[in-house]
Amino acid sequence: MAANDRYEMGRVLQELGLKRISKGICTGTKWYETKGDRIDSYSPADGELIGIVNQATKLDYEKMMKTGQEAFHKWRMVPAPKRGDLVRQIADELRKYKEPLGKLVSYETGKIYQEGLGEVQEMIDICDFAVGLSRQLYGLTMHSERPRHRMYEQWHPLGRVGVISAFNFPVAVWAWNSMLALVCGDTVIWKPSEKTPLCAIACHTLITGVLNRNEVPEGVLNLIIGDARIGELICTDKRIPLISATGSTRMGITVGTAVAKRLGRSLLELGGNNAIIITEHADLDLALRAVLFGAAGTAGQRCTTTRRLIIKDTIYASFREKLEKAYAQLVIGHPLEKRTMVGPLIDKQAVRVFEEALKEVKAEGGKVVCGGEVLKGKGFDSGCYVRPCIIEAKNSFRKVQEETFAPILYLMKYSSLGEAIELHNDVPQGLSSAIFSRNILETEKFLSQEGSDCGIANVNIGTSGAEIGGAFGGEKDTGGGRESGSDAWRAYMRRQTNTINYGTELPLAQGIAFTV
């Protein structure tokens, strides 16, 4: 990093209130010393050490849990609209620090600055959504079959919510969960990825002032930095009724199994193997732009990244040529530079996974169209930069059936829409999907029960870039969880059905007679 760049990042860290050596546990209003192993956070952009975090130990975890023991009982009694007002103030704080927080997200993860800003905006958006929701936690009323009886349902706070987030969205996914949980009356325990701890510490540093000004009880919003050992403590802890976990399918199986063993709830947002179908009736220029961002954006490190492209055989060759030319124009470089379109992978291990995946697909018969190189030399000193790859492959290849968290796009062709949908659905994952067509018969079939089997199905937009208004999540190996908008708030609450007898008789349901 050049001297002026170091100064810029130093200013950013200072503005966010971050110190070079940070503590790994916060109970919302207070920071505590931790004495666990240190985590060094290096930027994949240039390999520079950004900061050092002392991660938490098991004793630290117990201290946090004990501190927050009474927090839930106090917080759930705060009226929901007042809880919403706290979230409004958090949104205001995020607006104030959108630029420096966006830069930190970009620098610590490697995603380009525009995406870093977009992630902070996503936090603001979910805050706004949650503020409105705080006055809309509606239940239902039902007619009773018994005379002079009234039935209704209501929703109560669930308790503590554990949030385990991944490196690729180091702040937004926490906000999706935490802001909804807050207005629902829950308390939150956040374990971020140990690959991006500073983003999490920055968020808690910013909101500590908001919590203190509002005299929020200590332990309502908690942060704990640690490795898989801390994650295991959270997942096996009966004091935490809901675990929301984002990550790979393999990680989700581990989390889901641990939580299920104690009959807890889990909200799993796991891997995607997302495809776009391009028909002969598509606007090809529109489709090309969507594929570029979907496949190369965030260097292929989104769960909604476009990984497979299923193209009508009559336009296959011409669209492949368009795509190859477009890939040649992708600007790869430092994520904070304005011209950059593709930043680095998160670390060198991710680069090795990229190389191994390509090697395996080529061994199965895949043909590289372009890209696939690991970039070296000036500007690529961190060893985390690769050229996004396009490769012709069969859907049945073992590696194509898996999610590789890297910018690899598999091309395949089809002859009928039925065949395209069959290819599309013939993977274990079911997160995001898209079709490009101006033919309503094709698009409606894709959206019907015989179409996409994913939790997200789009028409004439790509697989990446979901809005917070809709519930986000997928089916099959993606885990079945739903986060963010719509009625996803219900996952953070418990439903209670109430029946009130306002008469003087005691009739039984189903007409049962039981008399002495």
mmCIF file with all atom_site columns, N, CA, C and O in Angstrom, residues 44-45 299 327-328 330-334 340-345 348 351-352 354-355 358 370-389 407:
data_model
loop_
_atom_site.group_PDB
_atom_site.id
_atom_site.type_symbol
_atom_site.label_atom_id
_atom_site.label_alt_id
_atom_site.label_comp_id
_atom_site.label_asym_id
_atom_site.label_entity_id
_atom_site.label_seq_id
_atom_site.pdbx_PDB_ins_code
_atom_site.Cartn_x
_atom_site.Cartn_y
_atom_site.Cartn_z
_atom_site.occupancy
_atom_site.B_iso_or_equiv
_atom_site.pdbx_formal_charge
_atom_site.auth_seq_id
_atom_site.auth_comp_id
_atom_site.auth_asym_id
_atom_site.auth_atom_id
_atom_site.pdbx_PDB_model_num
ATOM 1   N N  . PRO A 1 44  ? -6.984  -8.468  1.901   1.00 0.00 ? 44  PRO A N  1
ATOM 2   C CA . PRO A 1 44  ? -6.635  -9.206  0.694   1.00 0.00 ? 44  PRO A CA 1
ATOM 3   C C  . PRO A 1 44  ? -6.277  -8.283  -0.469  1.00 0.00 ? 44  PRO A C  1
ATOM 4   O O  . PRO A 1 44  ? -5.724  -8.727  -1.478  1.00 0.00 ? 44  PRO A O  1
ATOM 5   N N  . ALA A 1 45  ? -6.564  -6.995  -0.302  1.00 0.00 ? 45  ALA A N  1
ATOM 6   C CA . ALA A 1 45  ? -6.260  -6.032  -1.366  1.00 0.00 ? 45  ALA A CA 1
ATOM 7   C C  . ALA A 1 45  ? -4.766  -5.847  -1.556  1.00 0.00 ? 45  ALA A C  1
ATOM 8   O O  . ALA A 1 45  ? -4.269  -5.778  -2.689  1.00 0.00 ? 45  ALA A O  1
ATOM 9   N N  . ALA A 1 299 ? -16.083 -10.871 -6.797  1.00 0.00 ? 299 ALA A N  1
ATOM 10  C CA . ALA A 1 299 ? -15.134 -11.930 -7.180  1.00 0.00 ? 299 ALA A CA 1
ATOM 11  C C  . ALA A 1 299 ? -15.750 -13.318 -6.984  1.00 0.00 ? 299 ALA A C  1
ATOM 12  O O  . ALA A 1 299 ? -15.076 -14.268 -6.588  1.00 0.00 ? 299 ALA A O  1
ATOM 13  N N  . TYR A 1 327 ? -15.738 -10.159 -20.702 1.00 0.00 ? 327 TYR A N  1
ATOM 14  C CA . TYR A 1 327 ? -14.819 -10.569 -19.647 1.00 0.00 ? 327 TYR A CA 1
ATOM 15  C C  . TYR A 1 327 ? -13.433 -9.967  -19.858 1.00 0.00 ? 327 TYR A C  1
ATOM 16  O O  . TYR A 1 327 ? -12.722 -9.656  -18.898 1.00 0.00 ? 327 TYR A O  1
ATOM 17  N N  . ALA A 1 328 ? -13.057 -9.796  -21.110 1.00 0.00 ? 328 ALA A N  1
ATOM 18  C CA . ALA A 1 328 ? -11.741 -9.229  -21.415 1.00 0.00 ? 328 ALA A CA 1
ATOM 19  C C  . ALA A 1 328 ? -11.642 -7.764  -20.972 1.00 0.00 ? 328 ALA A C  1
ATOM 20  O O  . ALA A 1 328 ? -10.541 -7.232  -20.812 1.00 0.00 ? 328 ALA A O  1
ATOM 21  N N  . LEU A 1 330 ? -13.076 -6.583  -18.105 1.00 0.00 ? 330 LEU A N  1
ATOM 22  C CA . LEU A 1 330 ? -13.188 -6.457  -16.658 1.00 0.00 ? 330 LEU A CA 1
ATOM 23  C C  . LEU A 1 330 ? -11.900 -5.876  -16.075 1.00 0.00 ? 330 LEU A C  1
ATOM 24  O O  . LEU A 1 330 ? -10.809 -6.367  -16.364 1.00 0.00 ? 330 LEU A O  1
ATOM 25  N N  . VAL A 1 331 ? -12.027 -4.848  -15.276 1.00 0.00 ? 331 VAL A N  1
ATOM 26  C CA . VAL A 1 331 ? -10.867 -4.225  -14.638 1.00 0.00 ? 331 VAL A CA 1
ATOM 27  C C  . VAL A 1 331 ? -10.669 -4.871  -13.269 1.00 0.00 ? 331 VAL A C  1
ATOM 28  O O  . VAL A 1 331 ? -11.529 -4.775  -12.394 1.00 0.00 ? 331 VAL A O  1
ATOM 29  N N  . ILE A 1 332 ? -9.538  -5.533  -13.101 1.00 0.00 ? 332 ILE A N  1
ATOM 30  C CA . ILE A 1 332 ? -9.233  -6.223  -11.852 1.00 0.00 ? 332 ILE A CA 1
ATOM 31  C C  . ILE A 1 332 ? -8.177  -5.416  -11.107 1.00 0.00 ? 332 ILE A C  1
ATOM 32  O O  . ILE A 1 332 ? -7.169  -5.018  -11.692 1.00 0.00 ? 332 ILE A O  1
ATOM 33  N N  . GLY A 1 333 ? -8.411  -5.175  -9.825  1.00 0.00 ? 333 GLY A N  1
ATOM 34  C CA . GLY A 1 333 ? -7.421  -4.390  -9.094  1.00 0.00 ? 333 GLY A CA 1
ATOM 35  C C  . GLY A 1 333 ? -7.841  -4.090  -7.675  1.00 0.00 ? 333 GLY A C  1
ATOM 36  O O  . GLY A 1 333 ? -8.748  -4.731  -7.121  1.00 0.00 ? 333 GLY A O  1
ATOM 37  N N  . HIS A 1 334 ? -7.174  -3.115  -7.093  1.00 0.00 ? 334 HIS A N  1
ATOM 38  C CA . HIS A 1 334 ? -7.423  -2.723  -5.702  1.00 0.00 ? 334 HIS A CA 1
ATOM 39  C C  . HIS A 1 334 ? -8.890  -2.311  -5.553  1.00 0.00 ? 334 HIS A C  1
ATOM 40  O O  . HIS A 1 334 ? -9.405  -1.510  -6.328  1.00 0.00 ? 334 HIS A O  1
ATOM 41  N N  . THR A 1 340 ? -11.903 -0.120  -10.638 1.00 0.00 ? 340 THR A N  1
ATOM 42  C CA . THR A 1 340 ? -11.914 -1.564  -10.390 1.00 0.00 ? 340 THR A CA 1
ATOM 43  C C  . THR A 1 340 ? -13.324 -2.130  -10.424 1.00 0.00 ? 340 THR A C  1
ATOM 44  O O  . THR A 1 340 ? -14.251 -1.575  -9.827  1.00 0.00 ? 340 THR A O  1
ATOM 45  N N  . MET A 1 341 ? -13.465 -3.242  -11.135 1.00 0.00 ? 341 MET A N  1
ATOM 46  C CA . MET A 1 341 ? -14.739 -3.956  -11.212 1.00 0.00 ? 341 MET A CA 1
ATOM 47  C C  . MET A 1 341 ? -14.689 -5.285  -10.456 1.00 0.00 ? 341 MET A C  1
ATOM 48  O O  . MET A 1 341 ? -15.720 -5.790  -10.014 1.00 0.00 ? 341 MET A O  1
ATOM 49  N N  . VAL A 1 342 ? -13.481 -5.833  -10.317 1.00 0.00 ? 342 VAL A N  1
ATOM 50  C CA . VAL A 1 342 ? -13.303 -7.108  -9.617  1.00 0.00 ? 342 VAL A CA 1
ATOM 51  C C  . VAL A 1 342 ? -12.115 -6.977  -8.674  1.00 0.00 ? 342 VAL A C  1
ATOM 52  O O  . VAL A 1 342 ? -11.003 -6.675  -9.114  1.00 0.00 ? 342 VAL A O  1
ATOM 53  N N  . GLY A 1 343 ? -12.350 -7.190  -7.401  1.00 0.00 ? 343 GLY A N  1
ATOM 54  C CA . GLY A 1 343 ? -11.285 -7.142  -6.413  1.00 0.00 ? 343 GLY A CA 1
ATOM 55  C C  . GLY A 1 343 ? -10.711 -8.526  -6.157  1.00 0.00 ? 343 GLY A C  1
ATOM 56  O O  . GLY A 1 343 ? -10.930 -9.463  -6.934  1.00 0.00 ? 343 GLY A O  1
ATOM 57  N N  . PRO A 1 344 ? -9.997  -8.702  -5.063  1.00 0.00 ? 344 PRO A N  1
ATOM 58  C CA . PRO A 1 344 ? -9.356  -9.986  -4.762  1.00 0.00 ? 344 PRO A CA 1
ATOM 59  C C  . PRO A 1 344 ? -10.310 -10.971 -4.101  1.00 0.00 ? 344 PRO A C  1
ATOM 60  O O  . PRO A 1 344 ? -11.384 -10.594 -3.620  1.00 0.00 ? 344 PRO A O  1
ATOM 61  N N  . LEU A 1 345 ? -9.899  -12.229 -4.057  1.00 0.00 ? 345 LEU A N  1
ATOM 62  C CA . LEU A 1 345 ? -10.555 -13.206 -3.200  1.00 0.00 ? 345 LEU A CA 1
ATOM 63  C C  . LEU A 1 345 ? -10.161 -12.917 -1.754  1.00 0.00 ? 345 LEU A C  1
ATOM 64  O O  . LEU A 1 345 ? -9.224  -12.168 -1.489  1.00 0.00 ? 345 LEU A O  1
ATOM 65  N N  . LYS A 1 348 ? -5.497  -16.401 0.448   1.00 0.00 ? 348 LYS A N  1
ATOM 66  C CA . LYS A 1 348 ? -4.773  -17.314 -0.442  1.00 0.00 ? 348 LYS A CA 1
ATOM 67  C C  . LYS A 1 348 ? -5.394  -18.707 -0.458  1.00 0.00 ? 348 LYS A C  1
ATOM 68  O O  . LYS A 1 348 ? -5.300  -19.416 -1.469  1.00 0.00 ? 348 LYS A O  1
ATOM 69  N N  . VAL A 1 351 ? -7.863  -18.768 -3.134  1.00 0.00 ? 351 VAL A N  1
ATOM 70  C CA . VAL A 1 351 ? -7.204  -18.885 -4.438  1.00 0.00 ? 351 VAL A CA 1
ATOM 71  C C  . VAL A 1 351 ? -6.883  -20.346 -4.736  1.00 0.00 ? 351 VAL A C  1
ATOM 72  O O  . VAL A 1 351 ? -7.068  -20.834 -5.860  1.00 0.00 ? 351 VAL A O  1
ATOM 73  N N  . ARG A 1 352 ? -6.402  -21.073 -3.739  1.00 0.00 ? 352 ARG A N  1
ATOM 74  C CA . ARG A 1 352 ? -6.106  -22.501 -3.931  1.00 0.00 ? 352 ARG A CA 1
ATOM 75  C C  . ARG A 1 352 ? -7.373  -23.276 -4.264  1.00 0.00 ? 352 ARG A C  1
ATOM 76  O O  . ARG A 1 352 ? -7.348  -24.173 -5.120  1.00 0.00 ? 352 ARG A O  1
ATOM 77  N N  . PHE A 1 354 ? -9.961  -22.100 -5.811  1.00 0.00 ? 354 PHE A N  1
ATOM 78  C CA . PHE A 1 354 ? -10.236 -21.703 -7.204  1.00 0.00 ? 354 PHE A CA 1
ATOM 79  C C  . PHE A 1 354 ? -9.420  -22.544 -8.179  1.00 0.00 ? 354 PHE A C  1
ATOM 80  O O  . PHE A 1 354 ? -9.957  -23.115 -9.140  1.00 0.00 ? 354 PHE A O  1
ATOM 81  N N  . GLU A 1 355 ? -8.132  -22.659 -7.917  1.00 0.00 ? 355 GLU A N  1
ATOM 82  C CA . GLU A 1 355 ? -7.244  -23.424 -8.806  1.00 0.00 ? 355 GLU A CA 1
ATOM 83  C C  . GLU A 1 355 ? -7.612  -24.906 -8.824  1.00 0.00 ? 355 GLU A C  1
ATOM 84  O O  . GLU A 1 355 ? -7.646  -25.540 -9.886  1.00 0.00 ? 355 GLU A O  1
ATOM 85  N N  . LEU A 1 358 ? -10.838 -25.564 -10.881 1.00 0.00 ? 358 LEU A N  1
ATOM 86  C CA . LEU A 1 358 ? -10.611 -25.528 -12.327 1.00 0.00 ? 358 LEU A CA 1
ATOM 87  C C  . LEU A 1 358 ? -9.870  -26.778 -12.801 1.00 0.00 ? 358 LEU A C  1
ATOM 88  O O  . LEU A 1 358 ? -10.187 -27.341 -13.852 1.00 0.00 ? 358 LEU A O  1
ATOM 89  N N  . CYS A 1 370 ? -12.114 -18.620 -21.246 1.00 0.00 ? 370 CYS A N  1
ATOM 90  C CA . CYS A 1 370 ? -11.201 -17.523 -20.934 1.00 0.00 ? 370 CYS A CA 1
ATOM 91  C C  . CYS A 1 370 ? -10.989 -17.454 -19.432 1.00 0.00 ? 370 CYS A C  1
ATOM 92  O O  . CYS A 1 370 ? -11.781 -17.977 -18.647 1.00 0.00 ? 370 CYS A O  1
ATOM 93  N N  . GLY A 1 371 ? -9.910  -16.784 -19.038 1.00 0.00 ? 371 GLY A N  1
ATOM 94  C CA . GLY A 1 371 ? -9.635  -16.550 -17.629 1.00 0.00 ? 371 GLY A CA 1
ATOM 95  C C  . GLY A 1 371 ? -9.088  -17.767 -16.905 1.00 0.00 ? 371 GLY A C  1
ATOM 96  O O  . GLY A 1 371 ? -8.658  -18.749 -17.513 1.00 0.00 ? 371 GLY A O  1
ATOM 97  N N  . GLY A 1 372 ? -9.087  -17.680 -15.586 1.00 0.00 ? 372 GLY A N  1
ATOM 98  C CA . GLY A 1 372 ? -8.623  -18.782 -14.757 1.00 0.00 ? 372 GLY A CA 1
ATOM 99  C C  . GLY A 1 372 ? -7.222  -18.611 -14.206 1.00 0.00 ? 372 GLY A C  1
ATOM 100 O O  . GLY A 1 372 ? -6.758  -19.457 -13.438 1.00 0.00 ? 372 GLY A O  1
ATOM 101 N N  . GLU A 1 373 ? -6.529  -17.523 -14.563 1.00 0.00 ? 373 GLU A N  1
ATOM 102 C CA . GLU A 1 373 ? -5.154  -17.337 -14.107 1.00 0.00 ? 373 GLU A CA 1
ATOM 103 C C  . GLU A 1 373 ? -5.114  -16.679 -12.726 1.00 0.00 ? 373 GLU A C  1
ATOM 104 O O  . GLU A 1 373 ? -5.986  -15.881 -12.382 1.00 0.00 ? 373 GLU A O  1
ATOM 105 N N  . VAL A 1 374 ? -4.089  -17.011 -11.978 1.00 0.00 ? 374 VAL A N  1
ATOM 106 C CA . VAL A 1 374 ? -3.777  -16.291 -10.743 1.00 0.00 ? 374 VAL A CA 1
ATOM 107 C C  . VAL A 1 374 ? -2.875  -15.135 -11.135 1.00 0.00 ? 374 VAL A C  1
ATOM 108 O O  . VAL A 1 374 ? -1.853  -15.327 -11.797 1.00 0.00 ? 374 VAL A O  1
ATOM 109 N N  . LEU A 1 375 ? -3.249  -13.925 -10.748 1.00 0.00 ? 375 LEU A N  1
ATOM 110 C CA . LEU A 1 375 ? -2.531  -12.737 -11.193 1.00 0.00 ? 375 LEU A CA 1
ATOM 111 C C  . LEU A 1 375 ? -1.375  -12.403 -10.260 1.00 0.00 ? 375 LEU A C  1
ATOM 112 O O  . LEU A 1 375 ? -1.498  -12.498 -9.036  1.00 0.00 ? 375 LEU A O  1
ATOM 113 N N  . LYS A 1 376 ? -0.256  -12.030 -10.872 1.00 0.00 ? 376 LYS A N  1
ATOM 114 C CA . LYS A 1 376 ? 0.951   -11.707 -10.114 1.00 0.00 ? 376 LYS A CA 1
ATOM 115 C C  . LYS A 1 376 ? 1.531   -10.395 -10.622 1.00 0.00 ? 376 LYS A C  1
ATOM 116 O O  . LYS A 1 376 ? 1.135   -9.871  -11.652 1.00 0.00 ? 376 LYS A O  1
ATOM 117 N N  . GLY A 1 377 ? 2.497   -9.876  -9.870  1.00 0.00 ? 377 GLY A N  1
ATOM 118 C CA . GLY A 1 377 ? 3.160   -8.648  -10.286 1.00 0.00 ? 377 GLY A CA 1
ATOM 119 C C  . GLY A 1 377 ? 2.635   -7.440  -9.537  1.00 0.00 ? 377 GLY A C  1
ATOM 120 O O  . GLY A 1 377 ? 1.899   -7.548  -8.551  1.00 0.00 ? 377 GLY A O  1
ATOM 121 N N  . LYS A 1 378 ? 2.999   -6.266  -10.018 1.00 0.00 ? 378 LYS A N  1
ATOM 122 C CA . LYS A 1 378 ? 2.664   -5.017  -9.345  1.00 0.00 ? 378 LYS A CA 1
ATOM 123 C C  . LYS A 1 378 ? 1.155   -4.851  -9.222  1.00 0.00 ? 378 LYS A C  1
ATOM 124 O O  . LYS A 1 378 ? 0.423   -5.006  -10.191 1.00 0.00 ? 378 LYS A O  1
ATOM 125 N N  . GLY A 1 379 ? 0.700   -4.535  -8.018  1.00 0.00 ? 379 GLY A N  1
ATOM 126 C CA . GLY A 1 379 ? -0.722  -4.364  -7.758  1.00 0.00 ? 379 GLY A CA 1
ATOM 127 C C  . GLY A 1 379 ? -1.409  -5.635  -7.314  1.00 0.00 ? 379 GLY A C  1
ATOM 128 O O  . GLY A 1 379 ? -2.538  -5.597  -6.818  1.00 0.00 ? 379 GLY A O  1
ATOM 129 N N  . PHE A 1 380 ? -0.741  -6.779  -7.502  1.00 0.00 ? 380 PHE A N  1
ATOM 130 C CA . PHE A 1 380 ? -1.333  -8.062  -7.136  1.00 0.00 ? 380 PHE A CA 1
ATOM 131 C C  . PHE A 1 380 ? -0.469  -8.788  -6.101  1.00 0.00 ? 380 PHE A C  1
ATOM 132 O O  . PHE A 1 380 ? -0.474  -10.017 -6.010  1.00 0.00 ? 380 PHE A O  1
ATOM 133 N N  . ASP A 1 381 ? 0.275   -8.017  -5.310  1.00 0.00 ? 381 ASP A N  1
ATOM 134 C CA . ASP A 1 381 ? 1.273   -8.584  -4.393  1.00 0.00 ? 381 ASP A CA 1
ATOM 135 C C  . ASP A 1 381 ? 0.671   -9.450  -3.293  1.00 0.00 ? 381 ASP A C  1
ATOM 136 O O  . ASP A 1 381 ? 1.375   -10.278 -2.715  1.00 0.00 ? 381 ASP A O  1
ATOM 137 N N  . SER A 1 382 ? -0.591  -9.253  -2.976  1.00 0.00 ? 382 SER A N  1
ATOM 138 C CA . SER A 1 382 ? -1.193  -10.020 -1.879  1.00 0.00 ? 382 SER A CA 1
ATOM 139 C C  . SER A 1 382 ? -1.367  -11.492 -2.238  1.00 0.00 ? 382 SER A C  1
ATOM 140 O O  . SER A 1 382 ? -1.567  -12.331 -1.367  1.00 0.00 ? 382 SER A O  1
ATOM 141 N N  . GLY A 1 383 ? -1.327  -11.802 -3.541  1.00 0.00 ? 383 GLY A N  1
ATOM 142 C CA . GLY A 1 383 ? -1.506  -13.189 -3.975  1.00 0.00 ? 383 GLY A CA 1
ATOM 143 C C  . GLY A 1 383 ? -2.944  -13.653 -3.956  1.00 0.00 ? 383 GLY A C  1
ATOM 144 O O  . GLY A 1 383 ? -3.218  -14.861 -4.044  1.00 0.00 ? 383 GLY A O  1
ATOM 145 N N  . CYS A 1 384 ? -3.895  -12.707 -3.868  1.00 0.00 ? 384 CYS A N  1
ATOM 146 C CA . CYS A 1 384 ? -5.322  -13.064 -3.758  1.00 0.00 ? 384 CYS A CA 1
ATOM 147 C C  . CYS A 1 384 ? -6.134  -12.720 -5.013  1.00 0.00 ? 384 CYS A C  1
ATOM 148 O O  . CYS A 1 384 ? -7.361  -12.847 -5.015  1.00 0.00 ? 384 CYS A O  1
ATOM 149 N N  . TYR A 1 385 ? -5.455  -12.292 -6.067  1.00 0.00 ? 385 TYR A N  1
ATOM 150 C CA . TYR A 1 385 ? -6.168  -11.865 -7.276  1.00 0.00 ? 385 TYR A CA 1
ATOM 151 C C  . TYR A 1 385 ? -6.185  -12.971 -8.327  1.00 0.00 ? 385 TYR A C  1
ATOM 152 O O  . TYR A 1 385 ? -5.159  -13.618 -8.578  1.00 0.00 ? 385 TYR A O  1
ATOM 153 N N  . VAL A 1 386 ? -7.351  -13.177 -8.946  1.00 0.00 ? 386 VAL A N  1
ATOM 154 C CA . VAL A 1 386 ? -7.472  -14.139 -10.041 1.00 0.00 ? 386 VAL A CA 1
ATOM 155 C C  . VAL A 1 386 ? -8.272  -13.493 -11.161 1.00 0.00 ? 386 VAL A C  1
ATOM 156 O O  . VAL A 1 386 ? -8.986  -12.512 -10.953 1.00 0.00 ? 386 VAL A O  1
ATOM 157 N N  . ARG A 1 387 ? -8.126  -14.057 -12.349 1.00 0.00 ? 387 ARG A N  1
ATOM 158 C CA . ARG A 1 387 ? -8.932  -13.591 -13.469 1.00 0.00 ? 387 ARG A CA 1
ATOM 159 C C  . ARG A 1 387 ? -10.196 -14.446 -13.542 1.00 0.00 ? 387 ARG A C  1
ATOM 160 O O  . ARG A 1 387 ? -10.101 -15.677 -13.616 1.00 0.00 ? 387 ARG A O  1
ATOM 161 N N  . PRO A 1 388 ? -11.385 -13.826 -13.477 1.00 0.00 ? 388 PRO A N  1
ATOM 162 C CA . PRO A 1 388 ? -12.621 -14.611 -13.555 1.00 0.00 ? 388 PRO A CA 1
ATOM 163 C C  . PRO A 1 388 ? -12.629 -15.525 -14.767 1.00 0.00 ? 388 PRO A C  1
ATOM 164 O O  . PRO A 1 388 ? -12.166 -15.149 -15.855 1.00 0.00 ? 388 PRO A O  1
ATOM 165 N N  . CYS A 1 389 ? -13.155 -16.725 -14.567 1.00 0.00 ? 389 CYS A N  1
ATOM 166 C CA . CYS A 1 389 ? -13.044 -17.774 -15.579 1.00 0.00 ? 389 CYS A CA 1
ATOM 167 C C  . CYS A 1 389 ? -14.408 -18.174 -16.135 1.00 0.00 ? 389 CYS A C  1
ATOM 168 O O  . CYS A 1 389 ? -15.394 -18.272 -15.401 1.00 0.00 ? 389 CYS A O  1
ATOM 169 N N  . PRO A 1 407 ? -14.844 -16.842 -8.730  1.00 0.00 ? 407 PRO A N  1
ATOM 170 C CA . PRO A 1 407 ? -15.471 -16.418 -9.986  1.00 0.00 ? 407 PRO A CA 1
ATOM 171 C C  . PRO A 1 407 ? -15.286 -17.415 -11.130 1.00 0.00 ? 407 PRO A C  1
ATOM 172 O O  . PRO A 1 407 ? -14.487 -17.208 -12.045 1.00 0.00 ? 407 PRO A O  1
#
